[in-house]
Short mmCIF file of C-alpha atoms and ligand atoms in Angstrom, two decimals:
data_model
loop_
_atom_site.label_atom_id
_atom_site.label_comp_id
_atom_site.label_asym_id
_atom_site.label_seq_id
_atom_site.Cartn_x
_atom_site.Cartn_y
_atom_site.Cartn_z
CA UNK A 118 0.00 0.00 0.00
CA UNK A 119 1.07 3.67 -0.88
CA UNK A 120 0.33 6.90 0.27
CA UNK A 121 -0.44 8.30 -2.60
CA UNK A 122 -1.42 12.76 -2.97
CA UNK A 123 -4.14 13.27 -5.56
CA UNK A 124 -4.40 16.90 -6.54
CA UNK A 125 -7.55 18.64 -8.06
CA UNK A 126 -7.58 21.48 -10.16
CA UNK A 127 -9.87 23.71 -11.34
CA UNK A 128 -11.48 22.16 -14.32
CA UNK A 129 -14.68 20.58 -15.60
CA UNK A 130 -13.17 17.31 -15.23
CA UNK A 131 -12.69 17.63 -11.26
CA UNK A 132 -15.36 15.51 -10.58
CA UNK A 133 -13.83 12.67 -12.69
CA UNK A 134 -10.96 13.04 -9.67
CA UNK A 135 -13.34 11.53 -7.01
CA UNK A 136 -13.06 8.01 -9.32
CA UNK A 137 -9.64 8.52 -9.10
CA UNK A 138 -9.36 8.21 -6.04
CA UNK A 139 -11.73 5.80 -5.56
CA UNK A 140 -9.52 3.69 -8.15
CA UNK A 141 -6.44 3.95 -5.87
CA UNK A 142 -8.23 3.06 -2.67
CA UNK A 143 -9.42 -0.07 -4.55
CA UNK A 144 -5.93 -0.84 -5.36
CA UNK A 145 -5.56 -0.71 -1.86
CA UNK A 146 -3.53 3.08 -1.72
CA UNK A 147 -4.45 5.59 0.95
CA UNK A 148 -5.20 8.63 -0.72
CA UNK A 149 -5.01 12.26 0.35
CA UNK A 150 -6.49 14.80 -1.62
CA UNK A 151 -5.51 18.42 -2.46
CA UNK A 152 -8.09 20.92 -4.34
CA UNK A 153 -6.82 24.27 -5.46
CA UNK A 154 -9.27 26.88 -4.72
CA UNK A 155 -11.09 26.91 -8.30
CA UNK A 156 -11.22 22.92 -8.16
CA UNK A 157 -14.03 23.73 -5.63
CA UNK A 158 -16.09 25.64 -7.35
CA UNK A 159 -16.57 22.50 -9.63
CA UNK A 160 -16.65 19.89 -6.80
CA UNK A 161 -17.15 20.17 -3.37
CA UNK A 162 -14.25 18.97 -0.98
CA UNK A 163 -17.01 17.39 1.41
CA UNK A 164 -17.10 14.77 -1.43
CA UNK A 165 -13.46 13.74 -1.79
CA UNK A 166 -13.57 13.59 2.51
CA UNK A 167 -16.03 11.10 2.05
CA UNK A 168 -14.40 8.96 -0.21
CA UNK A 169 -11.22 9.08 1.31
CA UNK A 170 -11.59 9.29 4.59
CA UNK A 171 -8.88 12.04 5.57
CA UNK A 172 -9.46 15.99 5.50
CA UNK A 173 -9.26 17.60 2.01
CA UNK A 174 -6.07 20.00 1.73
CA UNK A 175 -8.09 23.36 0.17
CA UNK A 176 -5.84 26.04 1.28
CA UNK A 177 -1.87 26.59 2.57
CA UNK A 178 -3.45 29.39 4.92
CA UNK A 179 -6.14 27.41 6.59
CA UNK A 180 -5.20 27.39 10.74
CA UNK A 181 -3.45 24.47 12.28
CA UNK A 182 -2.24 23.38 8.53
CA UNK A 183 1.42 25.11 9.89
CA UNK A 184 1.96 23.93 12.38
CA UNK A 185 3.65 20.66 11.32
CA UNK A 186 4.03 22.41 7.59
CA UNK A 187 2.07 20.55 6.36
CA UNK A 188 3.04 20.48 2.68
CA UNK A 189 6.93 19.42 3.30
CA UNK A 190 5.24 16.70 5.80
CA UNK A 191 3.23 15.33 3.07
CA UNK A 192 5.53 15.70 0.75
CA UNK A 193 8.01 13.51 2.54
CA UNK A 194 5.63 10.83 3.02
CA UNK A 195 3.95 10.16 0.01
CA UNK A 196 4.81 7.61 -2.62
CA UNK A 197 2.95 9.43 -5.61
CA UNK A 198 1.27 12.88 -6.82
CA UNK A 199 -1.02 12.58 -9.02
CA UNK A 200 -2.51 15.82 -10.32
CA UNK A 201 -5.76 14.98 -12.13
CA UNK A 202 -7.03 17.33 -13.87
CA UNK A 203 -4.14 19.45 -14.52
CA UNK A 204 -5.24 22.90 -15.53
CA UNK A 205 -2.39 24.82 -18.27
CA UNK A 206 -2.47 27.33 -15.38
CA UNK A 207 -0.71 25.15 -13.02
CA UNK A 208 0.95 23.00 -15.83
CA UNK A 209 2.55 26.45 -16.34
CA UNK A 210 3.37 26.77 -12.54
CA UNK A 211 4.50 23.38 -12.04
CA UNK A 212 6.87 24.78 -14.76
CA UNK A 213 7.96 27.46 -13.85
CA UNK A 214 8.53 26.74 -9.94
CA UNK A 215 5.98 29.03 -8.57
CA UNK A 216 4.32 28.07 -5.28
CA UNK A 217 1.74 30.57 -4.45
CA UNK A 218 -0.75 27.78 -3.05
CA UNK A 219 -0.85 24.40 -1.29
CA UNK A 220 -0.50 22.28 -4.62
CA UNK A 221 2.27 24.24 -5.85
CA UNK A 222 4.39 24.29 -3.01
CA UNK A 223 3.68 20.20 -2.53
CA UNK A 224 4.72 19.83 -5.85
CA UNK A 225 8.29 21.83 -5.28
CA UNK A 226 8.61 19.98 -1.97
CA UNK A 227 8.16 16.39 -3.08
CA UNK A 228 10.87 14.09 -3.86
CA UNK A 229 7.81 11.66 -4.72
CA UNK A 230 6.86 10.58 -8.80
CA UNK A 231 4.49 12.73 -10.30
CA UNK A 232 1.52 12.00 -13.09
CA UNK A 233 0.10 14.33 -14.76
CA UNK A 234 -3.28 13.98 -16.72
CA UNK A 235 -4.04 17.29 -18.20
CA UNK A 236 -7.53 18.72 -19.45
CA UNK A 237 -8.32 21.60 -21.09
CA UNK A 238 -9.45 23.24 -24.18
CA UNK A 239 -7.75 22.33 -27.40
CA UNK A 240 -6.08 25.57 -28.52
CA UNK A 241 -4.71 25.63 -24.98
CA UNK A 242 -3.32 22.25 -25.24
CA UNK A 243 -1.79 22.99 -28.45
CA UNK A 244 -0.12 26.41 -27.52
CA UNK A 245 3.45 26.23 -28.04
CA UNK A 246 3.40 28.22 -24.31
CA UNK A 247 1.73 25.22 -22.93
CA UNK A 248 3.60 22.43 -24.92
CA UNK A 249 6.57 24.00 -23.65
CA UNK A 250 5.88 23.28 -20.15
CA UNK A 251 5.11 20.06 -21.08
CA UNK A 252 8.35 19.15 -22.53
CA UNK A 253 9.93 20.92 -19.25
CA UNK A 254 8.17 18.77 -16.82
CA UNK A 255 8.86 15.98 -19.05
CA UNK A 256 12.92 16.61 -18.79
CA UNK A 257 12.26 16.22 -14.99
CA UNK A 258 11.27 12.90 -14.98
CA UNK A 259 6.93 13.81 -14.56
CA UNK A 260 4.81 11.26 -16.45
CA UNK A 261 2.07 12.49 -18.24
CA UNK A 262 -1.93 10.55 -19.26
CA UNK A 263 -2.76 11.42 -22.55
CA UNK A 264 -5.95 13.72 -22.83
CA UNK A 265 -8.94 12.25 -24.46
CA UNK A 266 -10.63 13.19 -27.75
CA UNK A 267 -14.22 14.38 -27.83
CA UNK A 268 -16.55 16.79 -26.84
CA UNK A 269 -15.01 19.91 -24.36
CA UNK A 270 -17.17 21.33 -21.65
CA UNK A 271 -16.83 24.35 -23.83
CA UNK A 272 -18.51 23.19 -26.63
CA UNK A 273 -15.86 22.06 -28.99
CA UNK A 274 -15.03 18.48 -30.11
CA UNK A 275 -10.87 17.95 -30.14
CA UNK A 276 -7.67 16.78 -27.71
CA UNK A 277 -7.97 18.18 -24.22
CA UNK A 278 -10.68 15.85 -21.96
CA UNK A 279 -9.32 14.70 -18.83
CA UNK A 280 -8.23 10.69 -19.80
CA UNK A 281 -10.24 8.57 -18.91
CA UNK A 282 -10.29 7.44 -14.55
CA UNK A 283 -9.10 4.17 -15.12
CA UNK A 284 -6.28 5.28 -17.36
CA UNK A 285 -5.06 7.78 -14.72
CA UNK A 286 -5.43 4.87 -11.88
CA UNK A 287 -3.33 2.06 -14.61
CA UNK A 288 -0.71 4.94 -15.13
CA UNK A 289 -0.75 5.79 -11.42
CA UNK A 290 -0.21 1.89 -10.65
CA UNK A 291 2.58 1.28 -13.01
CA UNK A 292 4.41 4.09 -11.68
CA UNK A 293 4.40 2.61 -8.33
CA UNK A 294 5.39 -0.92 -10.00
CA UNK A 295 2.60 -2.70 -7.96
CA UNK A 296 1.35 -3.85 -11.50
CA UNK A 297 2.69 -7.59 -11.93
CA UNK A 298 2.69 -7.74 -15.73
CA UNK A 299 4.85 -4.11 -15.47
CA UNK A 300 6.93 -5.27 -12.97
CA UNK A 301 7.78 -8.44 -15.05
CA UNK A 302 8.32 -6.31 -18.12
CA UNK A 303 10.69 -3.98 -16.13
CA UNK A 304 13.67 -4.55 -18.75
CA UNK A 305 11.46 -3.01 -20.98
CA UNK A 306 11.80 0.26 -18.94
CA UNK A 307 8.59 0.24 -17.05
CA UNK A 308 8.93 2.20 -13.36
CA UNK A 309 8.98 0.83 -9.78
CA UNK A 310 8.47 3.15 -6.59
CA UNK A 311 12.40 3.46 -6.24
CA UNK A 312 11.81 1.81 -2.51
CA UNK A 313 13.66 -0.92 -3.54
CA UNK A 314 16.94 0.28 -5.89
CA UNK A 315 19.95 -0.35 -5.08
CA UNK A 316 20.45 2.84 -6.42
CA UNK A 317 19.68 4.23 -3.32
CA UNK A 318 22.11 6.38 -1.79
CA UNK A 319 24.37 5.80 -4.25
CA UNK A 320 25.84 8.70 -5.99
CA UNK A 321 25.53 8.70 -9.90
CA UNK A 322 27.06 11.30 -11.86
CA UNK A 323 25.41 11.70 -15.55
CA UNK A 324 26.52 14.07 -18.33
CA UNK A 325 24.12 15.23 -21.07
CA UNK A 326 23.83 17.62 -23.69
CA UNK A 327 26.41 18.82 -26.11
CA UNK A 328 29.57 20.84 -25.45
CA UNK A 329 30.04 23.70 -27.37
CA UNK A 330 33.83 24.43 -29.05
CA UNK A 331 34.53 28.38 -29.50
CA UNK A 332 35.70 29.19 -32.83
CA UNK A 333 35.77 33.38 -32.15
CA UNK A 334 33.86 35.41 -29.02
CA UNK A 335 31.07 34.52 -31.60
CA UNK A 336 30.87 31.13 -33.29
CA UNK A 337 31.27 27.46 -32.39
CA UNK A 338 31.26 24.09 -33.10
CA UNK A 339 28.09 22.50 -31.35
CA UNK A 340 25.76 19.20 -32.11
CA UNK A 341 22.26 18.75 -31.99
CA UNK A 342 22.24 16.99 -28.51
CA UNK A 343 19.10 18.71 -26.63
CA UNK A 344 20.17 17.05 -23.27
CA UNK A 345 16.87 15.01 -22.93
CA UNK A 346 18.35 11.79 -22.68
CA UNK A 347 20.93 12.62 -20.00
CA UNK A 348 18.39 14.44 -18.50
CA UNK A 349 15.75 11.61 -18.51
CA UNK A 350 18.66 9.31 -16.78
CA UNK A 351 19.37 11.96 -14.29
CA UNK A 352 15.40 12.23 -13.63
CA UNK A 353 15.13 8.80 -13.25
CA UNK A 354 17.92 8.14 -10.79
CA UNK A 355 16.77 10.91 -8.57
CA UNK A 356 13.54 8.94 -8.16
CA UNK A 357 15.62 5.69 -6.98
CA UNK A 358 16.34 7.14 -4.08
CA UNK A 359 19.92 8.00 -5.61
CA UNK A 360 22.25 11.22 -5.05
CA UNK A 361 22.65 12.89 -8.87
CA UNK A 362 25.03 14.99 -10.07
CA UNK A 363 24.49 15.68 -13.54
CA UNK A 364 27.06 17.61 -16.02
CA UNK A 365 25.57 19.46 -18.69
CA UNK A 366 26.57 21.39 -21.62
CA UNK A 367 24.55 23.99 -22.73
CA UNK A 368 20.79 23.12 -23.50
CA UNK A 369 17.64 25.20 -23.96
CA UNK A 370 15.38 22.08 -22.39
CA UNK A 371 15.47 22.60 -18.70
CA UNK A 372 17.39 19.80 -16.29
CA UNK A 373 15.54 18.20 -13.80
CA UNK A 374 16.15 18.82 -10.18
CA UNK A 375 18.86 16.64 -8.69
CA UNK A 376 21.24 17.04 -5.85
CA UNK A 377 23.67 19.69 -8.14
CA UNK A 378 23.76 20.68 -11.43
CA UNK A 379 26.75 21.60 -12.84
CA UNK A 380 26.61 23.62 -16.22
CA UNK A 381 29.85 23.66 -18.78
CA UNK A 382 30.65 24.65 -21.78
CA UNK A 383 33.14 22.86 -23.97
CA UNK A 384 34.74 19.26 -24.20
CA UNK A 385 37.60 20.25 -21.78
CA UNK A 386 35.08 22.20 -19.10
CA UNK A 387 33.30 18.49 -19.17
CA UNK A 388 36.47 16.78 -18.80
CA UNK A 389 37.45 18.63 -15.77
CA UNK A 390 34.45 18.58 -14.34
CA UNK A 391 33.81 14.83 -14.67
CA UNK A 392 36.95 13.60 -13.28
CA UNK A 393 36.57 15.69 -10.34
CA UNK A 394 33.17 13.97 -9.67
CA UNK A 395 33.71 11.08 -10.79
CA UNK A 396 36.28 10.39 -7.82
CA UNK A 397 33.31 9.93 -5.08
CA UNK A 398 30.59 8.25 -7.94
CA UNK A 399 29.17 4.82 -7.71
CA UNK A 400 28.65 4.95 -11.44
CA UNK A 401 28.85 7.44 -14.22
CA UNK A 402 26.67 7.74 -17.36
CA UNK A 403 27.73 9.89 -20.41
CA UNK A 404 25.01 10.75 -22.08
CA UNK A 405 26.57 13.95 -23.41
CA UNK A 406 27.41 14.15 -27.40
CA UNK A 407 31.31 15.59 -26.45
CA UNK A 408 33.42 17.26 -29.56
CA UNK A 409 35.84 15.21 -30.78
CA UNK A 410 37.60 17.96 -31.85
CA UNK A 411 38.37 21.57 -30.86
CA UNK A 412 40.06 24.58 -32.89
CA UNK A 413 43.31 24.34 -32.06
CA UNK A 414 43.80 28.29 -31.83
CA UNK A 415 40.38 30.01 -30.54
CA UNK A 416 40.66 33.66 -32.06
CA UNK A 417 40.32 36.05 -29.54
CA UNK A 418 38.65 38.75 -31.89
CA UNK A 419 35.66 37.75 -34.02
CA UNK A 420 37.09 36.62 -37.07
CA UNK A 421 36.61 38.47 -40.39
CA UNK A 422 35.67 37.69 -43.36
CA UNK A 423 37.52 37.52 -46.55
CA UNK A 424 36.72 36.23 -50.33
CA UNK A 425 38.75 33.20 -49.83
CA UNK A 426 37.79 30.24 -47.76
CA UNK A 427 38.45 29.87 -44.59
CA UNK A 428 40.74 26.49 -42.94
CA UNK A 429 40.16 26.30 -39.47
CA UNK A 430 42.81 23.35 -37.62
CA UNK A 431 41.22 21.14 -35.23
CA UNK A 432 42.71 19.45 -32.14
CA UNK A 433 41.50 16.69 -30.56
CA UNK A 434 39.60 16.95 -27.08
CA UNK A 435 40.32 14.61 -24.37
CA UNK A 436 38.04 11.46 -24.39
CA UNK A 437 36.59 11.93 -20.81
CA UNK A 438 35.36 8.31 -21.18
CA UNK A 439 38.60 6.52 -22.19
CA UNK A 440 40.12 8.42 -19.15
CA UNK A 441 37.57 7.06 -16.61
CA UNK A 442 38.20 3.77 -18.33
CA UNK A 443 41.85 3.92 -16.85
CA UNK A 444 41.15 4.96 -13.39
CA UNK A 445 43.37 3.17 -11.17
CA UNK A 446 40.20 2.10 -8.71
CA UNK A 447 38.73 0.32 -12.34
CA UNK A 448 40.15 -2.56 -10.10
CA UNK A 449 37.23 -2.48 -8.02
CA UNK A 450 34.94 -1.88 -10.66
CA UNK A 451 33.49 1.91 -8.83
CA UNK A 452 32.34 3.95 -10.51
CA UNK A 453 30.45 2.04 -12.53
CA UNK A 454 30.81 3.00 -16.33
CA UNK A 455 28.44 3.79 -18.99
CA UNK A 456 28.82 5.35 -21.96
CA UNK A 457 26.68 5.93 -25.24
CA UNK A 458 27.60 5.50 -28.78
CA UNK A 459 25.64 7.49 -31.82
CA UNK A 460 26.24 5.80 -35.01
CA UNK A 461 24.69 6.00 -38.13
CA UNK A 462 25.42 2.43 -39.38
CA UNK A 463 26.10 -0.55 -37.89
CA UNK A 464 25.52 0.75 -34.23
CA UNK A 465 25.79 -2.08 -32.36
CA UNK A 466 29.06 -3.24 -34.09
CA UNK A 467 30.40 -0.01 -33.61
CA UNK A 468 29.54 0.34 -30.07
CA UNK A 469 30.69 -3.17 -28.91
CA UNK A 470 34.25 -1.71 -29.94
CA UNK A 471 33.84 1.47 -28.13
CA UNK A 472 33.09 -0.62 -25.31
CA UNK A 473 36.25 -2.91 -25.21
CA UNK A 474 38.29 0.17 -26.54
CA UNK A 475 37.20 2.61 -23.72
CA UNK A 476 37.31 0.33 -20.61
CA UNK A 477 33.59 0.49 -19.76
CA UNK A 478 31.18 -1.75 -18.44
CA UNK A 479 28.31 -0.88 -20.37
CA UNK A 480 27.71 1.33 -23.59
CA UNK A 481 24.49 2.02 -24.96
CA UNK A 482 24.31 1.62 -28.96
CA UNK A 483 22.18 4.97 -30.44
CA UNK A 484 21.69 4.63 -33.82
CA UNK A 485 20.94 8.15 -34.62
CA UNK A 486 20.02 7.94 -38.55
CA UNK A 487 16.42 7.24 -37.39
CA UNK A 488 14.30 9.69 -37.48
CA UNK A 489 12.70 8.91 -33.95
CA UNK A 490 15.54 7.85 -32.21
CA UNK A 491 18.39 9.88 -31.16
CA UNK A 492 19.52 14.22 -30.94
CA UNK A 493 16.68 16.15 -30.10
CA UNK A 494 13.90 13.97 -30.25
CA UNK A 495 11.73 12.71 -26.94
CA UNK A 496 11.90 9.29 -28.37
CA UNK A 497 14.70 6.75 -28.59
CA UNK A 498 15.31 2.94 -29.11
CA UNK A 499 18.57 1.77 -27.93
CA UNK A 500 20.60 -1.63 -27.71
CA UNK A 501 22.57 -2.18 -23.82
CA UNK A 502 25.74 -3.74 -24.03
CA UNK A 503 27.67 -5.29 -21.97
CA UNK A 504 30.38 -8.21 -21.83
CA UNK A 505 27.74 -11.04 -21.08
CA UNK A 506 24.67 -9.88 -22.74
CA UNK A 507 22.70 -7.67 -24.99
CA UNK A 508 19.08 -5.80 -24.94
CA UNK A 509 17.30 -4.14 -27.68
CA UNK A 510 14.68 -1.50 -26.21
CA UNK A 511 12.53 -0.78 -28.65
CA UNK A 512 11.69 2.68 -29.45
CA UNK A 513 9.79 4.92 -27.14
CA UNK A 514 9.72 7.60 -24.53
CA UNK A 515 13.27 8.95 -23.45
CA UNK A 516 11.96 8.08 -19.95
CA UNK A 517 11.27 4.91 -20.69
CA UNK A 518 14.56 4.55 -21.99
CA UNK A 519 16.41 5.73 -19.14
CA UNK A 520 14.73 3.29 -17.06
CA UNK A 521 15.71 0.16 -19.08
CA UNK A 522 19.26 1.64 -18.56
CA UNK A 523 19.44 2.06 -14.98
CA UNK A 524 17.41 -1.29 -14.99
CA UNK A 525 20.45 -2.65 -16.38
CA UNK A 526 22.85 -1.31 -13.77
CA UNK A 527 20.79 -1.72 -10.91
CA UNK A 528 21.35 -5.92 -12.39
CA UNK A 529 25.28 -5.26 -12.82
CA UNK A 530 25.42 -3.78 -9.39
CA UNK A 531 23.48 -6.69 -7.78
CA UNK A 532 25.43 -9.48 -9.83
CA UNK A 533 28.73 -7.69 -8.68
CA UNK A 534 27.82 -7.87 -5.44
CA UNK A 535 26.49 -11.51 -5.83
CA UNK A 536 30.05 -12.02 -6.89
CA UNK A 537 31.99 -12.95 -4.23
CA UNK A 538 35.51 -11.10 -4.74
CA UNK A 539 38.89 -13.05 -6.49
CA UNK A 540 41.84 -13.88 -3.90
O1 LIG B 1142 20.60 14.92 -25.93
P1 LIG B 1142 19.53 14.27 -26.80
O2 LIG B 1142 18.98 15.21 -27.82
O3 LIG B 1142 18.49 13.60 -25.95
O4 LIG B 1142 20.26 13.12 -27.65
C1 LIG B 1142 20.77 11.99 -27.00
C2 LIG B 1142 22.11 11.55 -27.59
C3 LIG B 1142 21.93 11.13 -29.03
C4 LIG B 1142 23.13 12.71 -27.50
C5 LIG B 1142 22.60 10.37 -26.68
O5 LIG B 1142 21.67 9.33 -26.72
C6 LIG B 1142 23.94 9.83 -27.14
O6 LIG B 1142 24.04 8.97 -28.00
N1 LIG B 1142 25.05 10.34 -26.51
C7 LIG B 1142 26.42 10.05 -26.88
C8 LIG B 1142 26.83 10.92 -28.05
C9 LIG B 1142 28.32 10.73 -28.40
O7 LIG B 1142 29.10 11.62 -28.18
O8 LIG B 1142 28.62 9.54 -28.84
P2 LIG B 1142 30.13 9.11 -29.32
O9 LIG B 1142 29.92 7.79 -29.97
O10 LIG B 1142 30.73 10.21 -30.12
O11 LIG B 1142 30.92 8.97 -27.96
C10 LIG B 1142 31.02 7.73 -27.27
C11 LIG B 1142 31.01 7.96 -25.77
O12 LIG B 1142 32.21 8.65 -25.41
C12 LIG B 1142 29.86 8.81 -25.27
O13 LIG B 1142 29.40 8.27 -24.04
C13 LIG B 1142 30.48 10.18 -25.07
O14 LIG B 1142 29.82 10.89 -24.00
C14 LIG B 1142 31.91 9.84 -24.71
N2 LIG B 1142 32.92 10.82 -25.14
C15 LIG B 1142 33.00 11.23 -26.43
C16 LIG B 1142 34.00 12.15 -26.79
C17 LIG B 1142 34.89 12.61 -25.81
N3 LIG B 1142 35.83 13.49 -26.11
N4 LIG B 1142 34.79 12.17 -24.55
C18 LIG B 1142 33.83 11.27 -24.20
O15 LIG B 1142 33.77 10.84 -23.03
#
């Protein structure tokens, strides 16, 4: 049983919420629930008492709700927040970080998975103002329910109903892997509660994004690496239970929170700033697309042009990967090491190379030539690596994804320590 927070928000759908958490309870969860102030106009919080048998959490201000504080108790204790419906309003506050009421502030304070089902009107859905929350929340590591087609309260037929109850309750379940058939699948990426990773507590450093190499004051040499898939690992590993530090180039897609973020710039920046990390990490993921190469002479000035062409000399950056690879404590095995490898033919061959080449334990082959796979995309479909075995994951969410890869470790880890050590 979990102790799961169901928030309310002010939509037509609110009453919808009340099977919701009716569906939870029936899985046998304990459900608290949490109306914003408009959610009551549309449903009363007398209703939501009844059905689940604790007080209903309308306001931050209310007295007595301080004197514990209340949200950063509830936040530590439950397993789950579901937030169903989600209004764009507080899509856009969830966002954004802003915690002007009691939803908004559990939400910040929370350490706990959150699903999101959305509901709203279909030119609202479709904004690119509220599609770019999405994608933000996304990048953390929150889950979302599809919205339903059909007829809107206000009077139009499209994408924007609250999903269905027992869609939110399914999604809701799997997230807390007390679904059998998800929990068998979980090499297929599906989601546990994090309770039981050995992740936890363990400190996992993850790079992501690209690194950008200065040409002039104004130009560089960059990739298309958004970050989402270090990002998405990073995400996922903070909801194991496990202490993230994640390395990132620069990225327009927001990180997720984790313990520290630590923003760089070019191939050397990451270098540095991995191997000082790396020195206290159980395991390290490099997700980031590094330069290979560099300009060997930054100019200082902006270069100018001329009418002939223009030869620029490259140098070759350190490979940060190949350098963790010969750590001296590799004897142990910590950290842990996983890299990636984007190819754009014959990715696995390639990337079973990289692996032996670089040291590693595992590498994840990325064949990027697919359209939904790879830089900038939210989907991906990977193959893991390592000495004793190999796992196609099929293409889907980056989130997903990152699951089937920390899956994988969380395995290693437990076989290592299965292992009992040579004389
Ligand atoms: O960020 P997204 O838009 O979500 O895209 C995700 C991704 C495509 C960037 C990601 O899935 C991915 O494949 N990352 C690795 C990209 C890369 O640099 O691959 P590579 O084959 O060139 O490098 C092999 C490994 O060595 C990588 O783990 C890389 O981080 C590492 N490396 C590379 C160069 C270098 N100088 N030092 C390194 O450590």
């Amino acid at each position: 049983m979990a102790f799961i927070a169901v928030g309310v928000t002010g939509g037509i759908g609110a009453y919808k919420a009340v099977e919701v958490c009716r569906g939870l309870q029936k899985q046998g969860h304990d459900v608290v629930a949490v109306m914003t102030r408009a959610a009551t106009r549309f449903v009363g919080p007398v209703t939501f008492e009844a059905i689940t048998r604790r007080p209903v959490i309308t306001s931050q201000w209310k007295p007595g709700m301080n004197a514990d504080i209340e949200h950063i108790a509830i936040a530590d204790g439950i397993a789950l927040l579901v937030v169903a419906p989600c209004t764009a309003n507080v899509l856009g506050k969830f966002a954004n970080g802003i915690a002007d009421d009691f939803l908004s502030s559990l939400y910040l304070a929370t350490r706990a998975p959150v699903l999101i089902a959305p509901a709203m009107n279909s030119n609202m859905l479709a904004h690119p103002a509220v599609q770019r929350n999405v994608e933000t929340l996304q990048a953390r590591g929150v889950q979302f329910v599809e919205p339903g087609e059909g007829y809107l309260a206000c009077g139009w037929i499209g994408r924007g109903r609250l999903a269905e109850p027992a869609d939110v309750v399914a999604a809701a379940v799997r997230m807390l892997g007390t679904d059998a058939g998800i929990n068998a699948a979980s090499d297929a990426g599906a989601v546990d509660s994090g309770q039981g990773s050995v992740l936890r507590g363990r400190r996992v450093l993850v790079t992501a994004g690209p690194t950008l190499e200065d040409i002039d004051p104004v130009r560089f040499l960059g990739n298309r690496s958004s970050g989402r898939m270090g990002f998405a690992i990073a995400a996922e590993a903070t909801r194991r239970g496990a202490k993230v530090t994640l390395i990132a180039g620069p990225t327009r897609v927001e990180p997720p929170v984790v313990d520290e973020v630590v923003r760089v710039r070019s191939a050397r920046d990451m270098h540095a700033a991995v191997l000082q990390s790396a020195i206290r990490a159980d395991v390290v993921v490099m997700a980031a697309a590094v330069a290979d190469y560099t300009p060997a002479a930054p100019a200082g000035e902006k270069v100018a042009k001329t009418d002939g062409p223009l030869t620029l000399r490259l140098e070759r950056t350190p490979d940060i990967l190949a350098d963790l690879g010969k750590m001296t404590s590799r004897a142990t095995g910590v950290p842990l090491l996983v890299g990636f490898a984007a190819e754009t033919g014959n990715a696995t061959a390639k990337a079973r190379e990289k692996r032996t080449r670089k040291g590693i334990d595992l590498i994840v082959a990325n064949d990027v030539s697919r359209a939904d796979a790879g830089f900038d995309v939210p989907t991906n479909a990977v193959t893991i690596i390592g000495s004793d075995e190999e796992q196609d994951v099929p293409v889907q969410s980056k989130e997903r994804v990152a699951a089937a890869i920390l899956d994988r470790v969380e395995r290693l880890i437990r076989s290592r320590a299965a292992t009992p050590a040579r004389a």
